[in-house]
Amino acid sequence: GVNGIDTPELRNNFNGITSGAIPYDNGTAIGNGRFVLHSVNSSMAVYDTSGQILLPSTSLSSFFGTTSTISDPRVIYDSYNDRFIMLAIPTNFCAIFIAFSATNDPTGNWYKYTQTIPGEITSSIYDYPYVGISEHELVISGSVFPSSGQGTNVHPNVLQIAKKEG
């Protein structure tokens, strides 16, 4: 170790999803149920902690039930409510897709929503989303990129959403 502190133990590693555009924009979260939710670009999959696939790679368009192309997925485990939260952006309108797992098992049911970005031009893109949670709220930040011909007014936008409804 360093300065008398033991090095953390590497317990496992495994390959994640390798489909989609490179570089892989990916996110991973692990829950109390020992499920690992992994997302890359426009796909998601669920593993157990040993790397065994429990839910094969699924397109996020199919998962969210949309014909929109989806990218930039983010996943987080909500330890306050023992469930997963996943979000991703459509590439053709200014919104974010949000999903809450019904339980701590991400292979089961999900509650799915589309949140338009208030006050923004529909043809803009809400890009590079980041997510944080507290006991009662989900906070999402992203950059709004106007569509071509609307100038260069790129700016951040923060959404604060009550988790209770999710």
Short mmCIF file of C-alpha atoms in Angstrom, two decimals:
data_model
loop_
_atom_site.label_atom_id
_atom_site.label_comp_id
_atom_site.label_asym_id
_atom_site.label_seq_id
_atom_site.Cartn_x
_atom_site.Cartn_y
_atom_site.Cartn_z
CA GLY A 1 0.00 0.00 0.00
CA VAL A 2 0.85 3.69 0.04
CA ASN A 3 1.79 5.37 3.35
CA GLY A 4 0.89 2.20 5.24
CA ILE A 5 -2.62 2.05 3.75
CA ASP A 6 -3.65 -1.17 2.04
CA THR A 7 -4.44 -1.06 -1.65
CA PRO A 8 -8.14 -1.74 -2.36
CA GLU A 9 -8.81 -5.32 -3.42
CA LEU A 10 -9.79 -5.88 -7.05
CA ARG A 11 -12.57 -8.45 -6.76
CA ASN A 12 -13.56 -8.84 -10.39
CA ASN A 13 -13.50 -7.28 -13.81
CA PHE A 14 -15.40 -8.11 -16.97
CA ASN A 15 -16.03 -6.67 -20.42
CA GLY A 16 -19.07 -4.46 -20.76
CA ILE A 17 -21.14 -3.70 -23.86
CA THR A 18 -18.96 -3.12 -26.92
CA SER A 19 -21.57 -2.02 -29.43
CA GLY A 20 -22.14 1.49 -30.66
CA ALA A 21 -20.00 4.46 -31.52
CA ILE A 22 -16.50 4.94 -30.18
CA PRO A 23 -15.61 6.40 -27.77
CA TYR A 24 -17.98 4.46 -25.54
CA ASP A 25 -20.02 6.92 -23.47
CA ASN A 26 -20.80 4.58 -20.63
CA GLY A 27 -22.13 4.43 -17.13
CA THR A 28 -22.38 1.71 -14.51
CA ALA A 29 -24.17 1.34 -11.19
CA ILE A 30 -24.40 -1.48 -8.65
CA GLY A 31 -27.26 -1.96 -6.23
CA ASN A 32 -27.86 -3.71 -2.93
CA GLY A 33 -29.31 -6.66 -4.82
CA ARG A 34 -25.86 -7.16 -6.41
CA PHE A 35 -27.14 -6.27 -9.87
CA VAL A 36 -24.83 -4.27 -12.15
CA LEU A 37 -26.61 -1.96 -14.61
CA HIS A 38 -24.30 -1.00 -17.46
CA SER A 39 -25.00 1.40 -20.34
CA VAL A 40 -23.00 2.41 -23.38
CA ASN A 41 -23.95 4.98 -26.02
CA SER A 42 -27.37 3.71 -27.06
CA SER A 43 -27.55 0.34 -25.25
CA MET A 44 -27.94 -1.12 -21.77
CA ALA A 45 -27.39 -4.52 -20.15
CA VAL A 46 -27.62 -6.06 -16.68
CA TYR A 47 -24.97 -8.30 -15.12
CA ASP A 48 -24.48 -9.98 -11.77
CA THR A 49 -21.36 -9.08 -9.81
CA SER A 50 -19.44 -11.99 -11.32
CA GLY A 51 -20.00 -10.58 -14.84
CA GLN A 52 -22.69 -13.03 -15.92
CA ILE A 53 -25.23 -11.43 -18.26
CA LEU A 54 -28.73 -11.35 -16.75
CA LEU A 55 -30.28 -9.07 -19.38
CA PRO A 56 -28.51 -9.00 -22.76
CA SER A 57 -27.66 -5.74 -24.49
CA THR A 58 -30.87 -3.88 -25.32
CA SER A 59 -31.18 -0.69 -27.33
CA LEU A 60 -32.20 2.34 -25.29
CA SER A 61 -34.68 3.31 -28.05
CA SER A 62 -36.42 -0.03 -27.50
CA PHE A 63 -36.16 0.28 -23.69
CA PHE A 64 -37.74 3.75 -23.71
CA GLY A 65 -40.24 2.80 -26.46
CA THR A 66 -39.24 5.51 -28.91
CA THR A 67 -38.09 5.79 -32.50
CA SER A 68 -35.67 8.58 -31.51
CA THR A 69 -31.96 7.92 -31.56
CA ILE A 70 -30.77 7.96 -27.95
CA SER A 71 -27.31 8.63 -26.56
CA ASP A 72 -25.33 9.72 -23.48
CA PRO A 73 -26.88 7.30 -20.96
CA ARG A 74 -26.30 7.85 -17.26
CA VAL A 75 -27.13 5.38 -14.51
CA ILE A 76 -27.16 5.75 -10.76
CA TYR A 77 -28.24 3.58 -7.87
CA ASP A 78 -30.69 5.30 -5.52
CA SER A 79 -29.76 3.83 -2.13
CA TYR A 80 -32.48 5.90 -0.44
CA ASN A 81 -35.18 3.96 -2.32
CA ASP A 82 -33.25 0.78 -3.27
CA ARG A 83 -33.68 1.19 -7.02
CA PHE A 84 -31.88 2.28 -10.16
CA ILE A 85 -32.33 5.49 -12.14
CA MET A 86 -31.30 5.72 -15.78
CA LEU A 87 -31.42 8.67 -18.11
CA ALA A 88 -30.45 9.35 -21.69
CA ILE A 89 -31.00 12.03 -24.30
CA PRO A 90 -32.80 11.95 -27.63
CA THR A 91 -30.70 13.41 -30.42
CA ASN A 92 -33.62 15.02 -32.28
CA PHE A 93 -35.38 17.20 -29.66
CA CYS A 94 -34.64 19.04 -26.41
CA ALA A 95 -35.59 16.55 -23.70
CA ILE A 96 -34.29 13.82 -21.46
CA PHE A 97 -35.62 10.31 -20.98
CA ILE A 98 -35.76 9.23 -17.32
CA ALA A 99 -36.47 5.74 -15.95
CA PHE A 100 -36.83 4.49 -12.37
CA SER A 101 -36.66 0.75 -11.69
CA ALA A 102 -39.68 -0.48 -9.72
CA THR A 103 -37.41 -2.51 -7.40
CA ASN A 104 -33.69 -3.12 -6.90
CA ASP A 105 -33.84 -5.61 -9.80
CA PRO A 106 -33.16 -3.73 -13.06
CA THR A 107 -34.28 -6.75 -15.12
CA GLY A 108 -37.86 -6.09 -13.92
CA ASN A 109 -40.36 -3.28 -14.40
CA TRP A 110 -39.39 0.36 -14.89
CA TYR A 111 -41.32 3.64 -14.71
CA LYS A 112 -40.33 5.70 -17.76
CA TYR A 113 -40.81 9.40 -18.50
CA THR A 114 -39.90 12.00 -21.09
CA GLN A 115 -39.04 15.42 -19.66
CA THR A 116 -38.84 18.28 -22.13
CA ILE A 117 -36.45 21.04 -21.13
CA PRO A 118 -38.62 24.01 -20.09
CA GLY A 119 -38.09 27.26 -21.97
CA GLU A 120 -35.85 25.74 -24.64
CA ILE A 121 -36.40 25.55 -28.39
CA THR A 122 -37.62 22.04 -29.24
CA SER A 123 -34.97 21.55 -31.95
CA SER A 124 -32.14 22.20 -29.46
CA ILE A 125 -30.24 19.29 -27.90
CA TYR A 126 -29.79 18.69 -24.16
CA ASP A 127 -26.31 17.14 -24.12
CA TYR A 128 -23.75 15.79 -21.65
CA PRO A 129 -26.24 15.03 -18.86
CA TYR A 130 -25.05 14.45 -15.29
CA VAL A 131 -27.16 13.24 -12.41
CA GLY A 132 -27.18 13.52 -8.64
CA ILE A 133 -29.67 12.48 -5.99
CA SER A 134 -30.69 13.33 -2.47
CA GLU A 135 -33.25 11.58 -0.33
CA HIS A 136 -36.13 13.33 -2.08
CA GLU A 137 -34.81 14.83 -5.32
CA LEU A 138 -33.19 13.95 -8.60
CA VAL A 139 -31.01 16.71 -10.05
CA ILE A 140 -29.92 16.61 -13.67
CA SER A 141 -27.60 19.06 -15.37
CA GLY A 142 -26.85 19.30 -19.05
CA SER A 143 -25.75 21.66 -21.77
CA VAL A 144 -28.31 23.03 -24.22
CA PHE A 145 -26.93 23.23 -27.76
CA PRO A 146 -29.13 25.20 -30.16
CA SER A 147 -29.75 23.55 -33.51
CA SER A 148 -27.95 24.94 -36.52
CA GLY A 149 -29.00 28.41 -37.57
CA GLN A 150 -29.93 29.49 -34.02
CA GLY A 151 -26.60 31.01 -33.05
CA THR A 152 -24.04 29.89 -30.54
CA ASN A 153 -26.00 30.34 -27.33
CA VAL A 154 -24.77 27.15 -25.62
CA HIS A 155 -25.72 27.20 -21.95
CA PRO A 156 -26.17 24.89 -18.96
CA ASN A 157 -29.57 23.89 -17.65
CA VAL A 158 -30.40 22.23 -14.31
CA LEU A 159 -33.56 20.19 -13.68
CA GLN A 160 -34.68 19.49 -10.13
CA ILE A 161 -37.27 16.70 -9.97
CA ALA A 162 -39.11 15.16 -7.00
CA LYS A 163 -38.28 11.43 -6.86
CA LYS A 164 -41.58 10.57 -5.15
CA GLU A 165 -43.46 10.59 -8.45
CA GLY A 166 -40.85 8.35 -10.11
#
